[in-house]
mmCIF file of C-alpha atoms in Angstrom:
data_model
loop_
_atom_site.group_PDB
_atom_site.id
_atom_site.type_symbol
_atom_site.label_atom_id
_atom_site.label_comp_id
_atom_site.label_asym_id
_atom_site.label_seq_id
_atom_site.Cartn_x
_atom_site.Cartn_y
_atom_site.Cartn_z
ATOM 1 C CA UNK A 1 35.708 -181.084 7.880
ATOM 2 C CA UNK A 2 33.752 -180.452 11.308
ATOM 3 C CA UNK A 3 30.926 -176.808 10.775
ATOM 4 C CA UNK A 4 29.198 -175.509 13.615
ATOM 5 C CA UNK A 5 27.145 -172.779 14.186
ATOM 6 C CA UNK A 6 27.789 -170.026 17.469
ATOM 7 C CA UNK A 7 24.588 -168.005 18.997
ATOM 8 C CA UNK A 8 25.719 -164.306 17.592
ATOM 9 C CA UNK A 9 22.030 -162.802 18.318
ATOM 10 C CA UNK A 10 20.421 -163.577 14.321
ATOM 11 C CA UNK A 11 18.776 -166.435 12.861
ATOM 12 C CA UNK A 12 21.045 -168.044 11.138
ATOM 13 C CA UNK A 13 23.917 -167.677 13.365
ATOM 14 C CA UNK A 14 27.667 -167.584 12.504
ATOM 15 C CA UNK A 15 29.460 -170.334 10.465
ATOM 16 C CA UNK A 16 32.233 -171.286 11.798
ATOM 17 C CA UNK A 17 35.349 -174.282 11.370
ATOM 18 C CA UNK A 18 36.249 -176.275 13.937
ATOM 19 C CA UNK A 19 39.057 -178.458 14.332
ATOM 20 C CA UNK A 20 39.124 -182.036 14.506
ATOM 21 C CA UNK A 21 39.548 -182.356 18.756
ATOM 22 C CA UNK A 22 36.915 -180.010 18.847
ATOM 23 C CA UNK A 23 38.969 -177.822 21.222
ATOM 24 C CA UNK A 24 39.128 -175.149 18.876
ATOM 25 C CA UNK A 25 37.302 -172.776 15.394
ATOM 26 C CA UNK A 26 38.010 -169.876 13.258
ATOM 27 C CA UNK A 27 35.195 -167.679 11.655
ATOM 28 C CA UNK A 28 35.511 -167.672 7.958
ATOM 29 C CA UNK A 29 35.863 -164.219 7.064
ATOM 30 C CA UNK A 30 35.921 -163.631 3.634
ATOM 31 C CA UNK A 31 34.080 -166.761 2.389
ATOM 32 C CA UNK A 32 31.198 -167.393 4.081
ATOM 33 C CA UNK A 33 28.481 -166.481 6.979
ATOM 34 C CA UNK A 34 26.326 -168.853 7.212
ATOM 35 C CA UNK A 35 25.892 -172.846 6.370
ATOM 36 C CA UNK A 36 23.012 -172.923 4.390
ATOM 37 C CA UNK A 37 24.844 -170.327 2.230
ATOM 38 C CA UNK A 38 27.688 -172.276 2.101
ATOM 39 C CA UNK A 39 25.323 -175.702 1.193
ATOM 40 C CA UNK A 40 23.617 -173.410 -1.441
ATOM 41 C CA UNK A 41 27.301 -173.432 -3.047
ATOM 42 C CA UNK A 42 28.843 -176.165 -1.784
ATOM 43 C CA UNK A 43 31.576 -176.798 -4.930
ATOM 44 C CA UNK A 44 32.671 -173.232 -4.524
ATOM 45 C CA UNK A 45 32.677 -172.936 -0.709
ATOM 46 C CA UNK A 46 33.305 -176.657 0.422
ATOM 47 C CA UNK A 47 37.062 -176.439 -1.097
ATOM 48 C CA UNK A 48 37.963 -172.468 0.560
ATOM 49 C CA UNK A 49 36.880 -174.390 4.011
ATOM 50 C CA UNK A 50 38.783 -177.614 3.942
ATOM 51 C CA UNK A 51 41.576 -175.600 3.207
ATOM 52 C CA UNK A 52 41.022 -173.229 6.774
ATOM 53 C CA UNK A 53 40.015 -176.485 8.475
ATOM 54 C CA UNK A 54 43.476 -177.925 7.334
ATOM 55 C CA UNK A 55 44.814 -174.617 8.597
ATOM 56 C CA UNK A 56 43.254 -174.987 11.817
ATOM 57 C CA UNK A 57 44.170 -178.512 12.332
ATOM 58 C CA UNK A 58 47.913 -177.770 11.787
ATOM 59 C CA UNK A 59 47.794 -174.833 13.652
ATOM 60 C CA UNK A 60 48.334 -172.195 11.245
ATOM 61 C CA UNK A 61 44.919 -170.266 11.280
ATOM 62 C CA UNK A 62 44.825 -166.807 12.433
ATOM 63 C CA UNK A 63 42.234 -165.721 14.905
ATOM 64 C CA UNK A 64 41.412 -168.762 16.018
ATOM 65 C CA UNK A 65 39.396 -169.388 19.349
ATOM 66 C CA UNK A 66 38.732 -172.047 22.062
ATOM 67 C CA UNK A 67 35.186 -173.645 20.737
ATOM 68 C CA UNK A 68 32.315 -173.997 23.434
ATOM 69 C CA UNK A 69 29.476 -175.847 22.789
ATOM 70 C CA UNK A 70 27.406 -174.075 24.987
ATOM 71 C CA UNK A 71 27.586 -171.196 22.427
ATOM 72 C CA UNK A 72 26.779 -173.300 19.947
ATOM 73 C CA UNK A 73 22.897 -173.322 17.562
ATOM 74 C CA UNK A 74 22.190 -176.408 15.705
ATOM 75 C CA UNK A 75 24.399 -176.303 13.011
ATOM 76 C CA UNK A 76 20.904 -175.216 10.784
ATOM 77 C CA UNK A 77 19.311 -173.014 13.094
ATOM 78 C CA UNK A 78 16.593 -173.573 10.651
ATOM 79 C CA UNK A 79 16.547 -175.602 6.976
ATOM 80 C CA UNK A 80 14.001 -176.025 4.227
ATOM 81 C CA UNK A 81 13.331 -179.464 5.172
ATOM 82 C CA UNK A 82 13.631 -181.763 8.388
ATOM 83 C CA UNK A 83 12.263 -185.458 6.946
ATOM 84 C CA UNK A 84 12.516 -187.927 9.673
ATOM 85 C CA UNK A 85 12.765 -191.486 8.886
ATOM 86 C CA UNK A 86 12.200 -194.675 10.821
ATOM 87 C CA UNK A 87 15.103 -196.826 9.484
ATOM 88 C CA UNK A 88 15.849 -199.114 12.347
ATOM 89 C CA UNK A 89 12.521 -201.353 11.869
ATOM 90 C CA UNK A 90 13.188 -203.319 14.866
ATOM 91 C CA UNK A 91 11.560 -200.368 16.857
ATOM 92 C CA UNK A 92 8.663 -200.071 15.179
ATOM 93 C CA UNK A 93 7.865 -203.842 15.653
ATOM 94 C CA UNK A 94 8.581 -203.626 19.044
ATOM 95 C CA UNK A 95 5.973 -200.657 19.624
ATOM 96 C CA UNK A 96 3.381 -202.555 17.491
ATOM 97 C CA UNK A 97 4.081 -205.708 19.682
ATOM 98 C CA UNK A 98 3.550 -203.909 23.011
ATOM 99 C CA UNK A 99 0.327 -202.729 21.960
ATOM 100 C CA UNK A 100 -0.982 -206.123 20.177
ATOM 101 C CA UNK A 101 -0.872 -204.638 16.676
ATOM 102 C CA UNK A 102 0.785 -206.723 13.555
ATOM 103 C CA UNK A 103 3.785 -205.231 11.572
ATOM 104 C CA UNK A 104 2.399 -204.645 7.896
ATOM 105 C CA UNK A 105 4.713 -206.109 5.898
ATOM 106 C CA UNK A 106 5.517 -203.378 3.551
ATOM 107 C CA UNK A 107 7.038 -201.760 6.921
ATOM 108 C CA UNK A 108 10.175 -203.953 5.990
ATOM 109 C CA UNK A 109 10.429 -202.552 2.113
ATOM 110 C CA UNK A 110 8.866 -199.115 2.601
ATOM 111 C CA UNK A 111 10.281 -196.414 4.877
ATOM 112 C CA UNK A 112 7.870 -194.755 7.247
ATOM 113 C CA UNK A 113 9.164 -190.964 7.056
ATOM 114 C CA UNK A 114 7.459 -188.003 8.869
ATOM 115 C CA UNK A 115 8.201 -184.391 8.123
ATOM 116 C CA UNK A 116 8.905 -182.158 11.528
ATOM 117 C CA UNK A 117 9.196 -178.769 11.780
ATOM 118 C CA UNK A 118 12.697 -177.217 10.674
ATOM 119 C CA UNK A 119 11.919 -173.112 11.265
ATOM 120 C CA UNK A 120 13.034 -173.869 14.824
ATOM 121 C CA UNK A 121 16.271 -176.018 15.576
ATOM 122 C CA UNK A 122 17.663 -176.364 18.977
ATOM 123 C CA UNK A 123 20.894 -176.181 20.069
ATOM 124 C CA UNK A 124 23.057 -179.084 21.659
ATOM 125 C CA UNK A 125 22.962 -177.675 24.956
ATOM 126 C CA UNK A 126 19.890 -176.142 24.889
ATOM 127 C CA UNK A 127 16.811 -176.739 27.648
ATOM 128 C CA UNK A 128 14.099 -179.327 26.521
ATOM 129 C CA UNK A 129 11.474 -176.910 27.326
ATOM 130 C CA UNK A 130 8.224 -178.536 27.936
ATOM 131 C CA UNK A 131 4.354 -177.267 29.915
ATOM 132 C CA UNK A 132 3.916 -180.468 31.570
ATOM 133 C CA UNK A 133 5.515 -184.037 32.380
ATOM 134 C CA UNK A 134 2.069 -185.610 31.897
ATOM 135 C CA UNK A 135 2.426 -184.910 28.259
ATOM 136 C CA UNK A 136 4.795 -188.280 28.103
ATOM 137 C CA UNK A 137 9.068 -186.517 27.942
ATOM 138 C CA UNK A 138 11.013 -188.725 26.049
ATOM 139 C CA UNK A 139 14.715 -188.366 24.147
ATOM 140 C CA UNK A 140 15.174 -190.070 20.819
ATOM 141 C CA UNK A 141 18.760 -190.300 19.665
ATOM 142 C CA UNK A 142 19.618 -190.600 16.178
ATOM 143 C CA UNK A 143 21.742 -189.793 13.049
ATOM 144 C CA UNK A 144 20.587 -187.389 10.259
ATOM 145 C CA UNK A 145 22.750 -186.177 7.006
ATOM 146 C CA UNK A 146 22.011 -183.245 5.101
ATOM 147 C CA UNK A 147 22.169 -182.817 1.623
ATOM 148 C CA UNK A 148 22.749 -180.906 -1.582
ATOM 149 C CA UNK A 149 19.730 -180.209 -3.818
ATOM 150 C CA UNK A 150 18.292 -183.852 -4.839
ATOM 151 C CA UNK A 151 16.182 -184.228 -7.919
ATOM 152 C CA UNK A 152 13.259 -185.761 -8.286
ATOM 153 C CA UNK A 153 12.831 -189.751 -7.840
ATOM 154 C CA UNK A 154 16.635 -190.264 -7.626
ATOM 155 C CA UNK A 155 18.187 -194.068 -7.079
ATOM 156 C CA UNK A 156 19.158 -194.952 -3.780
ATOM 157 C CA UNK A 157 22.705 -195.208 -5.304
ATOM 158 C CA UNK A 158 22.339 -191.239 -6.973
ATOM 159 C CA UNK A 159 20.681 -189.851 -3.691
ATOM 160 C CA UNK A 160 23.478 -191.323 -1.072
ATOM 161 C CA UNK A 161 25.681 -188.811 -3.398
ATOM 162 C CA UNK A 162 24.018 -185.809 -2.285
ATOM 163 C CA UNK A 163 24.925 -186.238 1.445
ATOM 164 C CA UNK A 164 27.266 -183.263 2.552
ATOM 165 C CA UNK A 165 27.168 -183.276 5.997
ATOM 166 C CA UNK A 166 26.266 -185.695 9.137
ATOM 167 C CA UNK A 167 24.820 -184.929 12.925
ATOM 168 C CA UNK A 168 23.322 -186.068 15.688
ATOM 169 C CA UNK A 169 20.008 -185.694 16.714
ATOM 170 C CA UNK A 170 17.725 -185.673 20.026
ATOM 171 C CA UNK A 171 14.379 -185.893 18.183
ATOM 172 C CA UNK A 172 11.994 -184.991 21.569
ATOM 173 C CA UNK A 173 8.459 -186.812 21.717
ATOM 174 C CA UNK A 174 5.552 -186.015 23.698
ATOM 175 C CA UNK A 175 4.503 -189.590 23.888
ATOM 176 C CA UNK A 176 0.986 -189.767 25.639
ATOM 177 C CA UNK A 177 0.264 -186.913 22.845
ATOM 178 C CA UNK A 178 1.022 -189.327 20.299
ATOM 179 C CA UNK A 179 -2.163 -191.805 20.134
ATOM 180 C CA UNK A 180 -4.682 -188.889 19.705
ATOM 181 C CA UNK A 181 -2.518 -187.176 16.709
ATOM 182 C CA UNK A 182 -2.247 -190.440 14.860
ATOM 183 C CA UNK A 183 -5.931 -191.212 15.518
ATOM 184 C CA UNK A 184 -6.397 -188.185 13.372
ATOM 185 C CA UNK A 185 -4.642 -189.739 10.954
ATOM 186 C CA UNK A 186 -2.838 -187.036 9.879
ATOM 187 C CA UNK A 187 0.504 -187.973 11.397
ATOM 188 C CA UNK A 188 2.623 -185.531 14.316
ATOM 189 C CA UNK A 189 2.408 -182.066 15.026
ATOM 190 C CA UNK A 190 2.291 -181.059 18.627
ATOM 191 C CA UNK A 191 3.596 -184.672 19.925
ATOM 192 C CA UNK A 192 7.249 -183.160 17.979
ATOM 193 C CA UNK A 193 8.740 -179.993 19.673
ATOM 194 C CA UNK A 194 11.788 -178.628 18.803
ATOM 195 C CA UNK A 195 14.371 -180.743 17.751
ATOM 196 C CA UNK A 196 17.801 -180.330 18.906
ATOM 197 C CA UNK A 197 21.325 -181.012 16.999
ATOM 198 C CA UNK A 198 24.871 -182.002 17.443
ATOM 199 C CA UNK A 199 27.524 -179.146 18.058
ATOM 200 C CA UNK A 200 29.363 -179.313 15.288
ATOM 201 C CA UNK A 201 28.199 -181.377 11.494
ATOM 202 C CA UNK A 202 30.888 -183.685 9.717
ATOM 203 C CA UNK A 203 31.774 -184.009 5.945
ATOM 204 C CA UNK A 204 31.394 -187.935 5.449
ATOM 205 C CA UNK A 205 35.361 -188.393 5.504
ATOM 206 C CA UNK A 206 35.766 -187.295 8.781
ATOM 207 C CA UNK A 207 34.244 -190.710 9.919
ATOM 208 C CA UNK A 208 36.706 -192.836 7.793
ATOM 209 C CA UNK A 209 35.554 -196.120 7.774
ATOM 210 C CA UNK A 210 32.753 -196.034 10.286
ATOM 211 C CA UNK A 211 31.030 -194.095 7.106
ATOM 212 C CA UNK A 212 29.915 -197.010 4.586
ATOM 213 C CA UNK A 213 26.849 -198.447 2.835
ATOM 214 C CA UNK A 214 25.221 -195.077 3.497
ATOM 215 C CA UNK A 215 25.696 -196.099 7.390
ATOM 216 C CA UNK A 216 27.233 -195.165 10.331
ATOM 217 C CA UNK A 217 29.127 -198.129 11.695
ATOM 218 C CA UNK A 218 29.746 -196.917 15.237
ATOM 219 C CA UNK A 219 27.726 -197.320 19.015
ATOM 220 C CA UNK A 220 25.386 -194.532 19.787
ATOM 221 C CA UNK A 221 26.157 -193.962 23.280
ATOM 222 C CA UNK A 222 22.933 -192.128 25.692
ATOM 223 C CA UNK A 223 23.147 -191.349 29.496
ATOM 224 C CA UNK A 224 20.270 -190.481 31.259
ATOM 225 C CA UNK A 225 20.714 -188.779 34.396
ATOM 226 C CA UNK A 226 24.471 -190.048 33.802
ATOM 227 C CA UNK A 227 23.720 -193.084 33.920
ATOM 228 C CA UNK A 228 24.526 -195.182 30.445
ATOM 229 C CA UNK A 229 21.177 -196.614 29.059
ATOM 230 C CA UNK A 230 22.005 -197.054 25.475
ATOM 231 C CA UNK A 231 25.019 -197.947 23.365
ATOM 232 C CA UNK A 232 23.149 -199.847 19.848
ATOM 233 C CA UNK A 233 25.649 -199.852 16.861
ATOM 234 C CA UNK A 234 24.138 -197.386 14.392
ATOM 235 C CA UNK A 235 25.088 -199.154 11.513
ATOM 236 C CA UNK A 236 23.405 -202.346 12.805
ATOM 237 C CA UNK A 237 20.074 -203.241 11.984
ATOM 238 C CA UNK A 238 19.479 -199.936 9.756
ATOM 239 C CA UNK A 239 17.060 -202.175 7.189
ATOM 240 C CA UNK A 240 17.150 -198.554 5.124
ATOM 241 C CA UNK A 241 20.500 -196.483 4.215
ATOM 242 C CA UNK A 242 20.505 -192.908 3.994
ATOM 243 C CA UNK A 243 20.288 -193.432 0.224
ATOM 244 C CA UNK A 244 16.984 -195.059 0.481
ATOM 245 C CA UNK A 245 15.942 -192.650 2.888
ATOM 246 C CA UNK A 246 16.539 -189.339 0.731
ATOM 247 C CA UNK A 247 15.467 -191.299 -2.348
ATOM 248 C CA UNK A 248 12.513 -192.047 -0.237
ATOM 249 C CA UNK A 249 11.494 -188.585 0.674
ATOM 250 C CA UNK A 250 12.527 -187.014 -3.003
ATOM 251 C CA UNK A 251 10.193 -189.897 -4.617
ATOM 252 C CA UNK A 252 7.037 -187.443 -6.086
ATOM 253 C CA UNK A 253 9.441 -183.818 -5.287
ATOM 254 C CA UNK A 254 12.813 -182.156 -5.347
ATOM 255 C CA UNK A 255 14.853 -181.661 -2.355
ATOM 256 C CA UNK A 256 16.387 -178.627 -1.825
ATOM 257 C CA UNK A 257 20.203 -178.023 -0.523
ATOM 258 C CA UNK A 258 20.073 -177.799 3.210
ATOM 259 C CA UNK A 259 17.398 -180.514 3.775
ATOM 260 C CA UNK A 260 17.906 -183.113 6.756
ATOM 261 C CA UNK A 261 17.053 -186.585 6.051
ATOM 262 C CA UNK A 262 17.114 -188.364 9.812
ATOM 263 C CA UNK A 263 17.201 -192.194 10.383
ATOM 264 C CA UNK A 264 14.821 -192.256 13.373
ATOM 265 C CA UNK A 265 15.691 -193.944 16.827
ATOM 266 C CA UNK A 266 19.043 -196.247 16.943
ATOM 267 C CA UNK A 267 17.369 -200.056 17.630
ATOM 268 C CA UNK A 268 19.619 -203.309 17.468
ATOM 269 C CA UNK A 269 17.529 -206.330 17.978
ATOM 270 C CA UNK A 270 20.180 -207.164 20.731
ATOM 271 C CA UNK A 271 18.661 -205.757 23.835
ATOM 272 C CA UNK A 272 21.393 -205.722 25.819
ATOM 273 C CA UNK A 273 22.882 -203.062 23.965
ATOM 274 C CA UNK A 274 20.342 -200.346 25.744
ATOM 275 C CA UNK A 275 17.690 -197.923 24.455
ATOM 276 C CA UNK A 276 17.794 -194.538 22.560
ATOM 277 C CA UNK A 277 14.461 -193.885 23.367
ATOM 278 C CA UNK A 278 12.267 -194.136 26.599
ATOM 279 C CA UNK A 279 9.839 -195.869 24.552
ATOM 280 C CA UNK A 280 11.272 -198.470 24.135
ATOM 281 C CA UNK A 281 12.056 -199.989 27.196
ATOM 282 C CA UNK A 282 8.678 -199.587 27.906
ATOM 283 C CA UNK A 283 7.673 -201.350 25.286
ATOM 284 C CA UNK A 284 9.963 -204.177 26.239
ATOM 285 C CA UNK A 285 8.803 -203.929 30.057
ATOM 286 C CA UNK A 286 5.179 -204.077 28.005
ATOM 287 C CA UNK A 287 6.315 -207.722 26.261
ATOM 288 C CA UNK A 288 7.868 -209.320 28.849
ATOM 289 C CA UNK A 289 5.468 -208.446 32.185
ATOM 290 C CA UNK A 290 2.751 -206.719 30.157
ATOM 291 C CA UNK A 291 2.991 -203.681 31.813
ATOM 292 C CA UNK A 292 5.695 -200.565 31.162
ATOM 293 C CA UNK A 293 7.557 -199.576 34.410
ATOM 294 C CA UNK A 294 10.026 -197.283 33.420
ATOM 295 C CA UNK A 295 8.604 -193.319 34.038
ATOM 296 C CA UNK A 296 9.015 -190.935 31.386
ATOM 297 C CA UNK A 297 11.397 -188.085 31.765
ATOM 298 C CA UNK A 298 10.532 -185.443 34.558
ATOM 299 C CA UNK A 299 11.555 -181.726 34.527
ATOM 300 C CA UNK A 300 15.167 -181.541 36.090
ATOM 301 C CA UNK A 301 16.389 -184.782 34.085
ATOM 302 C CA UNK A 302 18.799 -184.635 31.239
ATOM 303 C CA UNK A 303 20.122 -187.206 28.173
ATOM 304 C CA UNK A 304 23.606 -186.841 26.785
ATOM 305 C CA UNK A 305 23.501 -188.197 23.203
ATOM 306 C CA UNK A 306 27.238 -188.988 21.375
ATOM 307 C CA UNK A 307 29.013 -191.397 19.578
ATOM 308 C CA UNK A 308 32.904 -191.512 19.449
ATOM 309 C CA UNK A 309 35.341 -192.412 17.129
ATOM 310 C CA UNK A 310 37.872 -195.866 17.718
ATOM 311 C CA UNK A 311 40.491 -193.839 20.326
ATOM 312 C CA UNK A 312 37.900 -192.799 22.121
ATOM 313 C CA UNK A 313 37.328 -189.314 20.404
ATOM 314 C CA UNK A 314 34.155 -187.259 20.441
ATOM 315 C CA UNK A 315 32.976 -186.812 16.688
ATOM 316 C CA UNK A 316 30.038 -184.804 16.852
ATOM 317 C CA UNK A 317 30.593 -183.276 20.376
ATOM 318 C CA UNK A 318 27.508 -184.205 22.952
ATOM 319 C CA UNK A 319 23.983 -183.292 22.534
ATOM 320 C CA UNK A 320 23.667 -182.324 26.383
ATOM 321 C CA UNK A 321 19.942 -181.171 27.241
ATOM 322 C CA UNK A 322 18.000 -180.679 30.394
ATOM 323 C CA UNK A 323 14.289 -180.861 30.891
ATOM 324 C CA UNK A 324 12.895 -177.470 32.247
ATOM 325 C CA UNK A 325 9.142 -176.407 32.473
ATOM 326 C CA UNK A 326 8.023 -173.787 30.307
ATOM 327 C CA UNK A 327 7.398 -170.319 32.300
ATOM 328 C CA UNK A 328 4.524 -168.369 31.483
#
């Protein structure tokens, strides 16, 4: 089953189904308004939507409309909880190496996690709205999941079973804001704007096989300026599975139904596969002629952010942003 959300002047937005091509949706009237009501109840309202989605997908739902991303929210406008994770430990060496640090060992058992702000989700075609370039623009493409209501200190095994729905994500970072927050020691705040999410979010079977080991076992494709600059397998070189991720973050509390759990930036060790992040290349640039030479993003650049299915089919629809300068 594919959920979006469409702009309809609230907070919350609309709920809507959309069919598997994406070409097309149908409001469900009469069961539900919005997806965090829907995740609040999922084994009441999960069943009355598969069955529209089937109905959509053969053609026999009423009312139904040509779907545009453009009118699209994140499919959370806003959630309880948006826990970022840094699963893909290959980046974080790299980082550490291009600034001479060592890689604590407990990096490899322990997730790093962070938690962003969630009252204020961007759409997938929404503007990366930023006051200056010198603050360091960079995209960061991932894969988050959100889940059901987790209990405290759950198994990696019992806390994989919670995940409901999958998206992608464009996780923005200010970079040259990042060294003075973490000097602080008190982790990101203003270095993480708003983050921005796929069009539409996926119940796990929608991904068929591609969906295993709490993984996604497909390329993350990103253009920059339309030009193809990353392509890593997402299911590659993921040393932590969603389940160890949400197991992670429900450890010492109770996660609530509606709570994103993301993966952090797509890294293979194979660098010809590309970047999801700015970062790093730069870093790599750093290693190899100890200097970075790639600029970060500028105002008037954008990042397309999707991954597609065997034939060649969008799953998520794009995350399609532009970089604009914030007007006072």
């Amino acid at each position: 089953m594919k959920l979006a959300t469409l702009k309809d002047g609230t907070r919350d937005g609309q709920l809507v189904v959309v069919s598997r091509d994406l070409r097309t949706a149908v409001i469900p009237d009469g069961i539900v308004t919005t997806l965090q009501r829907a995740l609040d109840d999922w084994a009441f309202y999960a069943p009355q939507l598969i069955e529209l989605y089937d109905a959509l997908n053969q053609g026999r739902a009423r009312n139904a409309f040509s779907f545009d991303p453009k009118s699209c929210m994140a499919p959370l406008p806003r959630a309880f909880q948006w826990a970022d994770g840094s699963a893909y430990v290959n980046h974080v060496e790299l980082v550490r190496r291009a600034r001479g640090a060592e890689m604590p060992p407990e990096f490899w058992t322990d997730p790093l996690m962070y938690q962003g702000g969630s009252d204020d989700f961007i759409g997938p075609t929404d503007d990366i709205v930023c006051a200056s370039e010198s603050y360091g623009i960079d995209f960061e493409a991932e894969v988050a999941v959100i889940t059901s209501d987790v209990g405290m200190a759950p198994t990696p095994d019992e806390a994989l079973k919670s995940v409901r729905l999958l998206m992608l994500v464009n996780d923005v970072s200010l970079r040259n804001l990042i060294p003075a927050e973490l000097a602080k020691g008190f982790g990101f705040f203003q270095s993480k704007p708003a983050t921005a999410f796929s069009p539409v979010a996926v119940t796990p079977d929608e991904l068929g096989d591609a969906w295993r080991e709490g993984r996604v076992h497909r390329p993350m494709i990103v253009h920059w300026n339309g030009k193809k600059v990353g392509q890593p397998e997402c299911g590659v070189d993921m040393v932590f599975h969603f389940g160890q991720l949400i197991a992670h973050a429900a450890k010492t509390r109770n996660l609530r139904a509606g709570s994103i759990v993301g993966s952090g930036t797509i890294s293979n060790k194979d660098a010809t596969r590309g970047y999801c992040c700015i970062a790093e290349k730069r870093c790599l640039e750093t290693i190899e002629h100890g200097a970075a030479q790639t600029a970060f993003m500028k105002f008037g650049d954008s990042v397309r952010i999707e991954i597609f299915d065997e034939a060649g089919r969008s799953i998520f629809g794009s995350i399609d942003q532009a970089v604009v300068q914030l007007e006072h």
